C-alpha positions as a LaTeX table, in Angstrom:
\begin{tabular}{lrrr}
\hline
Residue & $x$ (\AA) & $y$ (\AA) & $z$ (\AA) \\
\hline
Met1 & $-116.12$ & 20.85 & 66.99 \\
Ala2 & $-116.70$ & 24.60 & 66.96 \\
Ala3 & $-113.99$ & 26.79 & 68.39 \\
Gly4 & $-114.63$ & 27.95 & 71.88 \\
Thr5 & $-117.13$ & 25.20 & 72.68 \\
Ile6 & $-116.74$ & 23.90 & 76.22 \\
His7 & $-117.90$ & 20.40 & 77.10 \\
Ala8 & $-118.56$ & 20.06 & 80.84 \\
Gln9 & $-117.57$ & 16.68 & 82.22 \\
Val10 & $-119.84$ & 15.02 & 84.75 \\
Pro11 & $-117.71$ & 14.50 & 87.87 \\
Ser12 & $-117.28$ & 10.95 & 89.03 \\
Arg13 & $-119.07$ & 10.15 & 92.28 \\
Glu14 & $-117.06$ & 7.02 & 92.98 \\
Trp15 & $-114.67$ & 8.75 & 95.35 \\
Leu16 & $-117.62$ & 10.04 & 97.39 \\
His17 & $-119.01$ & 6.53 & 97.62 \\
Ser18 & $-115.67$ & 5.31 & 98.97 \\
Val19 & $-115.68$ & 8.09 & 101.57 \\
Gln20 & $-119.22$ & 7.13 & 102.57 \\
Ala21 & $-118.11$ & 3.52 & 102.96 \\
Glu22 & $-115.22$ & 4.58 & 105.19 \\
Leu23 & $-117.50$ & 6.74 & 107.32 \\
Ala24 & $-119.93$ & 3.85 & 107.70 \\
Glu25 & $-117.12$ & 1.69 & 109.10 \\
Leu26 & $-116.02$ & 4.29 & 111.64 \\
Ala27 & $-116.42$ & 3.43 & 115.29 \\
Pro28 & $-116.56$ & 6.05 & 118.05 \\
Pro29 & $-113.20$ & 6.60 & 119.78 \\
Ser30 & $-114.76$ & 5.50 & 123.06 \\
Asn31 & $-114.87$ & 1.92 & 121.68 \\
Trp32 & $-111.16$ & 1.82 & 120.86 \\
Ser33 & $-109.27$ & $-0.57$ & 123.11 \\
Ile34 & $-106.56$ & $-1.88$ & 120.75 \\
Ser35 & $-104.19$ & 0.62 & 119.23 \\
Arg36 & $-100.68$ & 1.22 & 118.01 \\
Val37 & $-98.38$ & 2.42 & 120.78 \\
Pro38 & $-98.06$ & 6.23 & 120.65 \\
Phe39 & $-94.89$ & 7.32 & 118.87 \\
Thr40 & $-93.67$ & 9.31 & 121.88 \\
Leu41 & $-93.58$ & 6.11 & 123.95 \\
Arg42 & $-92.37$ & 3.77 & 121.21 \\
Val43 & $-89.36$ & 5.92 & 120.34 \\
Val44 & $-87.95$ & 5.49 & 123.87 \\
Lys45 & $-87.63$ & 1.70 & 123.44 \\
Pro46 & $-89.19$ & 0.37 & 120.20 \\
Glu47 & $-88.36$ & $-3.29$ & 120.82 \\
Ala48 & $-90.48$ & $-3.33$ & 124.00 \\
Tyr49 & $-93.67$ & $-3.02$ & 121.94 \\
Thr50 & $-92.88$ & $-5.35$ & 119.03 \\
Pro51 & $-93.61$ & $-9.12$ & 119.07 \\
His52 & $-90.59$ & $-11.41$ & 118.96 \\
Ile53 & $-92.02$ & $-14.74$ & 117.78 \\
Ile54 & $-95.82$ & $-14.55$ & 117.32 \\
Ser55 & $-98.52$ & $-12.25$ & 115.99 \\
Ile56 & $-101.94$ & $-12.23$ & 117.63 \\
Gly57 & $-104.64$ & $-10.29$ & 115.82 \\
Pro58 & $-104.39$ & $-8.22$ & 112.63 \\
Leu59 & $-101.87$ & $-5.47$ & 113.47 \\
His60 & $-98.71$ & $-7.60$ & 113.08 \\
His61 & $-100.20$ & $-10.42$ & 111.01 \\
Gly62 & $-98.03$ & $-11.34$ & 108.04 \\
Ala63 & $-94.74$ & $-10.04$ & 109.45 \\
Lys64 & $-91.96$ & $-12.16$ & 107.93 \\
Asn65 & $-90.08$ & $-12.69$ & 111.18 \\
Leu66 & $-93.21$ & $-14.14$ & 112.83 \\
Gln67 & $-94.13$ & $-16.75$ & 110.20 \\
Ser68 & $-92.55$ & $-19.75$ & 111.94 \\
Met69 & $-95.32$ & $-19.82$ & 114.57 \\
Glu70 & $-98.16$ & $-19.99$ & 112.00 \\
Phe71 & $-97.58$ & $-23.74$ & 111.60 \\
His72 & $-97.87$ & $-24.29$ & 115.36 \\
Lys73 & $-101.02$ & $-22.16$ & 115.52 \\
Leu74 & $-102.83$ & $-24.56$ & 113.16 \\
His75 & $-101.71$ & $-27.61$ & 115.14 \\
Tyr76 & $-102.90$ & $-26.05$ & 118.38 \\
Met77 & $-106.24$ & $-25.10$ & 116.83 \\
Phe78 & $-106.81$ & $-28.65$ & 115.60 \\
Ser79 & $-105.94$ & $-30.08$ & 119.04 \\
Leu80 & $-108.47$ & $-27.74$ & 120.64 \\
Leu81 & $-111.28$ & $-28.50$ & 118.19 \\
Arg82 & $-110.90$ & $-32.27$ & 118.03 \\
Arg83 & $-111.77$ & $-32.63$ & 121.72 \\
Asn84 & $-115.33$ & $-31.92$ & 120.59 \\
Pro85 & $-117.45$ & $-34.84$ & 119.28 \\
Asn86 & $-117.36$ & $-33.36$ & 115.78 \\
Ala87 & $-114.35$ & $-31.12$ & 115.24 \\
Phe88 & $-115.41$ & $-29.78$ & 111.85 \\
Asp89 & $-118.93$ & $-28.90$ & 112.99 \\
Thr90 & $-117.36$ & $-26.96$ & 115.86 \\
Leu91 & $-114.97$ & $-25.29$ & 113.43 \\
Asp92 & $-117.88$ & $-24.25$ & 111.23 \\
Ala93 & $-119.85$ & $-22.89$ & 114.19 \\
Cys94 & $-116.87$ & $-20.92$ & 115.50 \\
Gly95 & $-115.98$ & $-19.50$ & 112.10 \\
Thr96 & $-119.55$ & $-18.44$ & 111.33 \\
Ala97 & $-119.97$ & $-16.79$ & 114.73 \\
Ile98 & $-116.69$ & $-14.87$ & 114.51 \\
Glu99 & $-117.50$ & $-13.66$ & 111.02 \\
Gly100 & $-120.78$ & $-12.35$ & 112.42 \\
Leu101 & $-118.82$ & $-10.32$ & 114.98 \\
Asp102 & $-116.90$ & $-8.47$ & 112.26 \\
Arg103 & $-118.36$ & $-5.03$ & 112.95 \\
Gln104 & $-117.90$ & $-5.27$ & 116.73 \\
Val105 & $-114.32$ & $-6.48$ & 116.29 \\
Arg106 & $-113.33$ & $-3.67$ & 113.92 \\
Ala107 & $-114.83$ & $-1.14$ & 116.32 \\
Cys108 & $-112.26$ & $-2.20$ & 118.94 \\
Tyr109 & $-109.29$ & $-1.07$ & 116.82 \\
Ser110 & $-108.25$ & 2.56 & 116.50 \\
Glu111 & $-107.22$ & 2.11 & 112.87 \\
Ser112 & $-108.93$ & 0.67 & 109.82 \\
Ile113 & $-108.24$ & $-3.05$ & 109.44 \\
Lys114 & $-106.99$ & $-3.82$ & 105.92 \\
Phe115 & $-108.18$ & $-7.45$ & 105.87 \\
Thr116 & $-111.46$ & $-8.57$ & 104.34 \\
Arg117 & $-114.29$ & $-9.91$ & 106.45 \\
His118 & $-113.28$ & $-13.52$ & 105.74 \\
Asp119 & $-109.55$ & $-12.96$ & 106.26 \\
Leu120 & $-110.08$ & $-11.16$ & 109.55 \\
Ala121 & $-112.38$ & $-13.95$ & 110.76 \\
Arg122 & $-109.69$ & $-16.51$ & 109.89 \\
Ile123 & $-107.03$ & $-14.56$ & 111.81 \\
Leu124 & $-109.23$ & $-14.30$ & 114.88 \\
Leu125 & $-110.24$ & $-17.97$ & 114.72 \\
Val126 & $-106.72$ & $-19.36$ & 114.35 \\
Asp127 & $-105.11$ & $-16.97$ & 116.82 \\
Gly128 & $-107.92$ & $-17.31$ & 119.36 \\
Cys129 & $-107.85$ & $-21.11$ & 119.28 \\
Phe130 & $-104.06$ & $-21.11$ & 119.62 \\
Val131 & $-104.21$ & $-18.87$ & 122.70 \\
Leu132 & $-106.83$ & $-21.08$ & 124.38 \\
Glu133 & $-104.95$ & $-24.30$ & 123.65 \\
Leu134 & $-101.73$ & $-22.70$ & 124.91 \\
Phe135 & $-103.42$ & $-21.77$ & 128.19 \\
Leu136 & $-104.87$ & $-25.28$ & 128.56 \\
Arg137 & $-101.57$ & $-27.05$ & 127.92 \\
Phe138 & $-99.81$ & $-24.69$ & 130.31 \\
Ser139 & $-102.28$ & $-25.43$ & 133.11 \\
Gln140 & $-102.57$ & $-29.18$ & 132.44 \\
Ala141 & $-99.33$ & $-30.96$ & 131.63 \\
Asn142 & $-101.16$ & $-34.11$ & 130.51 \\
Leu143 & $-102.46$ & $-32.23$ & 127.45 \\
Arg144 & $-98.96$ & $-31.51$ & 126.15 \\
Leu145 & $-97.50$ & $-33.58$ & 123.34 \\
Lys146 & $-94.07$ & $-35.15$ & 123.74 \\
Asp147 & $-92.71$ & $-33.49$ & 120.62 \\
Asp148 & $-94.27$ & $-30.06$ & 121.26 \\
Pro149 & $-91.45$ & $-27.52$ & 120.68 \\
Val150 & $-93.41$ & $-24.77$ & 122.44 \\
Phe151 & $-92.98$ & $-26.52$ & 125.79 \\
Asn152 & $-89.79$ & $-28.41$ & 125.00 \\
Thr153 & $-87.79$ & $-25.27$ & 124.17 \\
Ser154 & $-86.85$ & $-23.44$ & 127.36 \\
Trp155 & $-87.18$ & $-19.84$ & 126.16 \\
Ile156 & $-90.41$ & $-20.04$ & 124.13 \\
Ile157 & $-92.94$ & $-19.87$ & 126.98 \\
Ser158 & $-91.37$ & $-16.76$ & 128.52 \\
Thr159 & $-91.29$ & $-15.12$ & 125.09 \\
Leu160 & $-94.94$ & $-16.01$ & 124.48 \\
Gln161 & $-95.85$ & $-14.53$ & 127.87 \\
Arg162 & $-94.19$ & $-11.33$ & 126.74 \\
Asp163 & $-95.69$ & $-11.28$ & 123.23 \\
Leu164 & $-99.25$ & $-12.01$ & 124.38 \\
Ala165 & $-99.10$ & $-9.00$ & 126.71 \\
Leu166 & $-98.24$ & $-6.45$ & 123.99 \\
Leu167 & $-100.77$ & $-3.69$ & 123.34 \\
Glu168 & $-100.50$ & $-4.15$ & 119.56 \\
Asn169 & $-100.81$ & $-7.94$ & 119.81 \\
Gln170 & $-104.37$ & $-8.20$ & 121.13 \\
Ile171 & $-107.76$ & $-9.49$ & 120.00 \\
Pro172 & $-111.03$ & $-8.57$ & 121.76 \\
Phe173 & $-111.65$ & $-10.61$ & 124.88 \\
Phe174 & $-115.23$ & $-11.34$ & 123.83 \\
Val175 & $-113.83$ & $-13.33$ & 120.87 \\
Leu176 & $-111.71$ & $-15.46$ & 123.22 \\
Gln177 & $-114.64$ & $-15.88$ & 125.59 \\
Trp178 & $-116.96$ & $-17.05$ & 122.82 \\
Leu179 & $-114.42$ & $-19.59$ & 121.56 \\
Phe180 & $-113.81$ & $-20.73$ & 125.13 \\
Asp181 & $-117.53$ & $-21.30$ & 125.76 \\
Val182 & $-117.96$ & $-23.33$ & 122.54 \\
Ala183 & $-114.65$ & $-25.14$ & 122.07 \\
Val184 & $-113.66$ & $-25.77$ & 125.70 \\
Met185 & $-116.67$ & $-25.72$ & 128.01 \\
Lys186 & $-118.58$ & $-28.26$ & 125.89 \\
Thr187 & $-115.83$ & $-30.89$ & 126.13 \\
Asp188 & $-114.74$ & $-33.43$ & 128.74 \\
Ile189 & $-112.05$ & $-31.14$ & 130.16 \\
Ala190 & $-114.60$ & $-28.44$ & 131.08 \\
Gln191 & $-114.87$ & $-29.72$ & 134.66 \\
Glu192 & $-111.11$ & $-29.26$ & 135.10 \\
Val193 & $-111.20$ & $-25.59$ & 134.04 \\
Ser194 & $-112.59$ & $-22.81$ & 136.22 \\
Asn195 & $-113.03$ & $-19.82$ & 133.91 \\
Leu196 & $-111.12$ & $-18.02$ & 131.18 \\
Pro197 & $-109.76$ & $-15.07$ & 133.24 \\
Glu198 & $-108.21$ & $-17.38$ & 135.86 \\
Leu199 & $-106.87$ & $-19.69$ & 133.14 \\
Ala200 & $-105.22$ & $-16.72$ & 131.42 \\
Leu201 & $-103.77$ & $-15.24$ & 134.61 \\
Ala202 & $-102.27$ & $-18.62$ & 135.51 \\
Phe203 & $-100.30$ & $-18.44$ & 132.26 \\
Phe204 & $-98.86$ & $-15.02$ & 133.16 \\
Lys205 & $-98.35$ & $-15.84$ & 136.86 \\
Ser206 & $-94.58$ & $-16.29$ & 136.69 \\
Thr207 & $-93.96$ & $-12.94$ & 135.02 \\
Leu208 & $-95.39$ & $-10.54$ & 137.61 \\
Tyr209 & $-96.16$ & $-10.52$ & 141.31 \\
Arg210 & $-99.76$ & $-10.18$ & 142.48 \\
Ser211 & $-101.60$ & $-11.07$ & 145.66 \\
Gln212 & $-103.92$ & $-14.09$ & 145.71 \\
Glu213 & $-106.82$ & $-11.85$ & 146.74 \\
Ser214 & $-106.63$ & $-9.89$ & 143.50 \\
Val215 & $-106.61$ & $-13.09$ & 141.41 \\
Gln216 & $-109.69$ & $-14.50$ & 143.15 \\
Ser217 & $-111.71$ & $-11.31$ & 142.67 \\
Ile218 & $-110.83$ & $-10.85$ & 139.01 \\
Ser219 & $-113.21$ & $-13.45$ & 137.52 \\
Arg220 & $-116.24$ & $-11.30$ & 138.32 \\
Ser221 & $-115.18$ & $-8.46$ & 136.02 \\
Gln222 & $-115.40$ & $-7.75$ & 132.29 \\
Phe223 & $-112.24$ & $-7.32$ & 130.23 \\
Ile224 & $-111.42$ & $-5.89$ & 126.84 \\
His225 & $-108.36$ & $-8.06$ & 126.00 \\
Leu226 & $-105.55$ & $-10.00$ & 127.70 \\
Leu227 & $-103.46$ & $-6.92$ & 128.48 \\
Gly228 & $-106.55$ & $-5.31$ & 129.97 \\
Leu229 & $-107.06$ & $-8.44$ & 132.08 \\
Ile230 & $-103.48$ & $-8.21$ & 133.40 \\
His231 & $-103.99$ & $-4.52$ & 134.10 \\
Asp232 & $-107.24$ & $-5.00$ & 135.99 \\
Ser233 & $-105.83$ & $-7.90$ & 138.00 \\
Tyr234 & $-103.63$ & $-5.35$ & 139.79 \\
Leu235 & $-106.47$ & $-3.03$ & 140.76 \\
Pro236 & $-106.54$ & $-2.79$ & 144.57 \\
Pro237 & $-109.63$ & $-4.65$ & 145.84 \\
Ala238 & $-110.95$ & $-1.55$ & 147.63 \\
Gln239 & $-109.57$ & 1.06 & 145.28 \\
Ile240 & $-110.65$ & 4.63 & 146.00 \\
Gln241 & $-112.07$ & 6.05 & 142.80 \\
Glu242 & $-111.13$ & 9.65 & 143.65 \\
Arg243 & $-109.04$ & 11.20 & 140.90 \\
His244 & $-105.86$ & 13.04 & 141.84 \\
Ala245 & $-104.99$ & 15.67 & 139.26 \\
Ile246 & $-101.32$ & 15.94 & 138.32 \\
Ser247 & $-101.34$ & 19.59 & 139.43 \\
Thr248 & $-101.74$ & 18.34 & 143.02 \\
Gln249 & $-98.69$ & 16.07 & 142.83 \\
Pro250 & $-96.41$ & 16.84 & 145.79 \\
Phe251 & $-92.64$ & 16.72 & 145.66 \\
Val252 & $-91.23$ & 13.21 & 146.11 \\
Tyr253 & $-87.92$ & 12.74 & 147.93 \\
Ser254 & $-85.42$ & 10.07 & 146.90 \\
Ala255 & $-85.09$ & 6.87 & 148.93 \\
Ser256 & $-81.74$ & 8.01 & 150.36 \\
Ser257 & $-83.22$ & 11.34 & 151.45 \\
Leu258 & $-86.23$ & 9.65 & 153.04 \\
Ser259 & $-83.87$ & 7.31 & 154.88 \\
Glu260 & $-81.99$ & 10.31 & 156.27 \\
Phe261 & $-85.32$ & 11.67 & 157.54 \\
Gly262 & $-85.73$ & 8.46 & 159.51 \\
Ile263 & $-88.11$ & 6.64 & 157.16 \\
His264 & $-87.55$ & 2.89 & 156.89 \\
Phe265 & $-88.27$ & 0.65 & 153.89 \\
Gln266 & $-89.89$ & $-2.76$ & 154.06 \\
Arg267 & $-90.62$ & $-5.48$ & 151.52 \\
Asp268 & $-94.39$ & $-6.08$ & 151.55 \\
Thr269 & $-95.74$ & $-9.36$ & 150.17 \\
Thr270 & $-99.32$ & $-8.86$ & 151.37 \\
Gln271 & $-100.36$ & $-6.41$ & 148.64 \\
Ser272 & $-100.50$ & $-6.37$ & 144.86 \\
Gln273 & $-97.59$ & $-5.04$ & 142.84 \\
Phe274 & $-98.60$ & $-1.39$ & 142.66 \\
Val275 & $-100.05$ & $-0.90$ & 146.17 \\
Leu276 & $-97.68$ & 1.07 & 148.42 \\
Arg277 & $-98.38$ & 1.86 & 152.08 \\
Phe278 & $-96.84$ & 4.20 & 154.65 \\
Glu279 & $-97.39$ & 3.22 & 158.28 \\
Arg280 & $-95.61$ & 4.51 & 161.39 \\
Gly281 & $-92.52$ & 5.71 & 159.61 \\
Val282 & $-92.23$ & 2.61 & 157.38 \\
Leu283 & $-92.75$ & 2.74 & 153.60 \\
Lys284 & $-93.98$ & $-0.72$ & 152.57 \\
Ile285 & $-93.37$ & $-1.64$ & 148.93 \\
Pro286 & $-94.15$ & $-4.98$ & 147.22 \\
Pro287 & $-91.15$ & $-6.74$ & 145.64 \\
Leu288 & $-90.45$ & $-5.78$ & 142.04 \\
Leu289 & $-88.82$ & $-8.35$ & 139.74 \\
Ile290 & $-87.24$ & $-6.72$ & 136.69 \\
His291 & $-86.27$ & $-8.83$ & 133.68 \\
Glu292 & $-86.77$ & $-8.60$ & 129.92 \\
Ser293 & $-90.37$ & $-9.84$ & 129.95 \\
Thr294 & $-91.56$ & $-7.70$ & 132.87 \\
Asp295 & $-89.86$ & $-4.63$ & 131.41 \\
Ser296 & $-91.90$ & $-5.07$ & 128.24 \\
Ile297 & $-95.15$ & $-5.81$ & 130.09 \\
Phe298 & $-94.73$ & $-2.77$ & 132.34 \\
Arg299 & $-94.21$ & $-0.50$ & 129.34 \\
Asn300 & $-97.27$ & $-1.91$ & 127.57 \\
Leu301 & $-99.41$ & $-1.49$ & 130.68 \\
Ile302 & $-98.37$ & 2.17 & 130.74 \\
Ala303 & $-99.12$ & 2.51 & 127.01 \\
Phe304 & $-102.54$ & 0.93 & 127.61 \\
Glu305 & $-103.30$ & 3.52 & 130.29 \\
Gln306 & $-102.20$ & 6.29 & 127.94 \\
Ile307 & $-104.61$ & 5.35 & 125.14 \\
Phe308 & $-107.52$ & 3.81 & 127.06 \\
His309 & $-109.02$ & 6.69 & 129.00 \\
Gly310 & $-111.43$ & 4.51 & 130.93 \\
Ser311 & $-108.58$ & 2.91 & 132.88 \\
Ser312 & $-107.11$ & 4.03 & 136.18 \\
Gln313 & $-103.50$ & 5.23 & 135.84 \\
Phe314 & $-102.14$ & 3.34 & 138.83 \\
Val315 & $-99.33$ & 1.67 & 136.84 \\
Thr316 & $-98.16$ & 4.97 & 135.38 \\
Ser317 & $-98.44$ & 6.56 & 138.84 \\
Tyr318 & $-96.28$ & 3.80 & 140.32 \\
Phe319 & $-93.44$ & 4.27 & 137.85 \\
Val320 & $-93.53$ & 8.07 & 138.06 \\
Phe321 & $-93.29$ & 7.74 & 141.84 \\
Met322 & $-90.47$ & 5.17 & 141.61 \\
Ala323 & $-88.57$ & 7.39 & 139.16 \\
Tyr324 & $-88.44$ & 10.04 & 141.90 \\
Leu325 & $-87.76$ & 7.52 & 144.65 \\
Val326 & $-84.95$ & 5.71 & 142.78 \\
Ser327 & $-82.94$ & 8.46 & 141.12 \\
Thr328 & $-79.36$ & 7.43 & 141.98 \\
Asp329 & $-77.32$ & 4.26 & 142.40 \\
Ser330 & $-77.42$ & 4.69 & 146.18 \\
Asp331 & $-81.23$ & 4.63 & 146.04 \\
Thr332 & $-81.09$ & 1.44 & 143.99 \\
Glu333 & $-78.67$ & $-0.21$ & 146.42 \\
Leu334 & $-80.86$ & 0.74 & 149.37 \\
Leu335 & $-84.00$ & $-0.88$ & 147.92 \\
Glu336 & $-82.10$ & $-3.89$ & 146.58 \\
His337 & $-80.65$ & $-4.44$ & 150.05 \\
Lys338 & $-84.19$ & $-4.42$ & 151.45 \\
Gly339 & $-85.29$ & $-7.03$ & 148.88 \\
Ile340 & $-87.72$ & $-4.61$ & 147.23 \\
Ile341 & $-85.99$ & $-4.50$ & 143.84 \\
Glu342 & $-84.62$ & $-7.58$ & 142.05 \\
Asn343 & $-83.00$ & $-6.51$ & 138.80 \\
His344 & $-82.14$ & $-9.32$ & 136.37 \\
Met345 & $-81.76$ & $-7.13$ & 133.28 \\
Gly346 & $-77.97$ & $-7.21$ & 133.46 \\
Gly347 & $-75.56$ & $-4.86$ & 131.77 \\
Trp348 & $-75.60$ & $-1.14$ & 132.52 \\
Glu349 & $-79.38$ & $-0.81$ & 132.79 \\
Asn350 & $-79.77$ & $-0.28$ & 136.52 \\
Ala351 & $-83.10$ & 0.26 & 138.23 \\
Ser352 & $-82.85$ & 4.06 & 138.36 \\
Phe353 & $-82.29$ & 4.17 & 134.60 \\
Leu354 & $-85.24$ & 1.82 & 133.94 \\
Phe355 & $-87.66$ & 3.77 & 136.13 \\
Asn356 & $-86.74$ & 7.04 & 134.46 \\
Glu357 & $-87.03$ & 5.46 & 131.00 \\
Met358 & $-90.48$ & 4.03 & 131.74 \\
Ser359 & $-91.83$ & 7.35 & 132.97 \\
Lys360 & $-90.59$ & 9.33 & 129.96 \\
Gln361 & $-93.15$ & 11.00 & 127.68 \\
Val362 & $-96.14$ & 9.85 & 129.75 \\
Val363 & $-99.17$ & 12.04 & 130.38 \\
Leu364 & $-100.30$ & 11.58 & 133.97 \\
Glu365 & $-103.77$ & 12.98 & 134.62 \\
Asp366 & $-104.66$ & 10.75 & 137.57 \\
Phe367 & $-101.77$ & 10.53 & 140.06 \\
Gln368 & $-102.93$ & 7.68 & 142.28 \\
Leu369 & $-100.04$ & 8.03 & 144.74 \\
Ala370 & $-100.58$ & 11.72 & 145.51 \\
Pro371 & $-102.01$ & 10.92 & 149.00 \\
Leu372 & $-98.96$ & 8.75 & 149.76 \\
Cys373 & $-96.62$ & 11.59 & 148.73 \\
Arg374 & $-98.43$ & 14.00 & 151.01 \\
Glu375 & $-98.13$ & 11.54 & 153.91 \\
Leu376 & $-94.38$ & 11.21 & 153.36 \\
Asn377 & $-93.83$ & 14.94 & 153.10 \\
Gln378 & $-95.96$ & 15.63 & 156.16 \\
Tyr379 & $-93.95$ & 13.06 & 158.11 \\
Asn380 & $-90.70$ & 14.70 & 156.99 \\
Arg381 & $-91.91$ & 18.14 & 158.05 \\
Thr382 & $-93.05$ & 16.76 & 161.41 \\
Arg383 & $-89.68$ & 15.09 & 162.04 \\
Trp384 & $-87.82$ & 18.26 & 161.10 \\
Asn385 & $-90.01$ & 20.28 & 163.45 \\
Glu386 & $-89.23$ & 17.77 & 166.20 \\
Tyr387 & $-85.47$ & 18.15 & 165.60 \\
Glu388 & $-85.81$ & 21.92 & 165.60 \\
Thr389 & $-87.83$ & 21.87 & 168.83 \\
Thr390 & $-85.31$ & 19.57 & 170.51 \\
Leu391 & $-82.44$ & 21.80 & 169.41 \\
Lys392 & $-84.14$ & 24.88 & 170.84 \\
Arg393 & $-85.07$ & 23.12 & 174.07 \\
Val394 & $-81.59$ & 21.73 & 174.76 \\
Tyr395 & $-79.32$ & 24.47 & 173.46 \\
Phe396 & $-81.41$ & 27.64 & 173.26 \\
Arg397 & $-83.65$ & 27.32 & 176.32 \\
Thr398 & $-82.21$ & 30.50 & 177.97 \\
Pro399 & $-79.94$ & 33.29 & 176.75 \\
Trp400 & $-77.14$ & 31.93 & 178.97 \\
Thr401 & $-77.25$ & 28.43 & 177.37 \\
Met402 & $-77.09$ & 30.06 & 173.94 \\
Val403 & $-74.08$ & 32.16 & 175.05 \\
Gly404 & $-72.44$ & 29.03 & 176.44 \\
Leu405 & $-72.97$ & 27.15 & 173.16 \\
Ile406 & $-71.49$ & 30.01 & 171.13 \\
Ala407 & $-68.52$ & 30.23 & 173.51 \\
Ser408 & $-67.94$ & 26.48 & 173.18 \\
Tyr409 & $-67.89$ & 26.71 & 169.38 \\
Ala410 & $-65.54$ & 29.72 & 169.54 \\
Leu411 & $-63.18$ & 27.83 & 171.86 \\
Leu412 & $-63.23$ & 24.82 & 169.53 \\
Val413 & $-62.33$ & 27.04 & 166.57 \\
Leu414 & $-59.43$ & 28.64 & 168.51 \\
Ile415 & $-58.09$ & 25.22 & 169.47 \\
Met416 & $-58.20$ & 24.05 & 165.84 \\
Val417 & $-56.42$ & 27.21 & 164.66 \\
Asp418 & $-53.74$ & 26.72 & 167.32 \\
Val419 & $-53.23$ & 23.10 & 166.22 \\
Val420 & $-52.86$ & 24.15 & 162.58 \\
Tyr421 & $-50.26$ & 26.82 & 163.40 \\
Thr422 & $-48.34$ & 24.37 & 165.59 \\
Ile423 & $-48.17$ & 21.82 & 162.77 \\
Arg424 & $-47.07$ & 24.45 & 160.23 \\
Ser425 & $-44.38$ & 25.72 & 162.59 \\
Tyr426 & $-43.09$ & 22.19 & 163.13 \\
Tyr427 & $-42.66$ & 21.51 & 159.42 \\
Arg428 & $-41.22$ & 24.99 & 158.78 \\
Tyr429 & $-38.31$ & 24.47 & 161.16 \\
\hline
\end{tabular}
């Protein structure tokens, strides 16, 4: 080879092809409904966002500490499918349909799914069938097997309720709905089941309080996943869609301060969890049950509102408001005495600490309780003006009444001084 000769190498185009493939798989951010919890929220309490015993969907699939439930998933799937005249034909139909939904499913996740088309379809099929069979056995005791450890072990159901409500532990609701229509509604038990949303909410019923009205109206809506279903089940039936920017958020007094202003607190069981009302000097708040499962669900509902911009931030608004309202132990005691707060967390985590923890690092763009805050503050100003008016009318009506009041205070001070000197003289001699 002659000296100085330069051989140009043809650059490989393979890396560009891989980039093109990645771009082709991208979904618009507006489609994202399942995401990792933002780091700023996770760092406050990481364990609240991590599944304890089961993975649902691809994000936590394969975790070593969750493998024990994989065996039970397969058993539950087989129980669900064999209620059909031909279980394996139903299995084939479900698997083929889910594989055909691959692109729509991947578009729901904010990150690239590492699993192949076939592996992802298998995850969705097994996990989806397990969830449906779990809901059916929970609602109909006659479907449970005598040796089923899921229902025979006291703590498993409550842990499953928690794990199935995690933001990172979701599969698209349309996958569950399709499996429900094929594997459940075409069997003999179809007449005993109303619809999938009500079946799912019945499973979570013991974890959170909601009014019956909100449950009955929920079946007419569309949902993105189970956590989204739980979230939307708390939407007030006649919710005002007006947005309340955070810049308009008024100051919120603590419960003790409001009590000193003459405001009373009342446990309200007629409304859903996050609907607060102020009527005739009474702040009506639905009862709030705090235990390990609800703590986790509340945090994941807030995380859902943080990443899914199409949702109303009424859960975040509630906990920001409660963080102001319950800022000291005396505030906690006041609301516990009224039956509004029931804290079963134990240890040193009191309600004021929990409310402040839950509202940390949140971005609140739509403060749903801004009108309520303005009502409370207006009431406080009105009451203070009434006190001031009464004081002026009784004690400062004329110059002579004001002089008399000042003279009375002066006389009282002189008497107190005389008493002090008398006591000191007594002990001196």
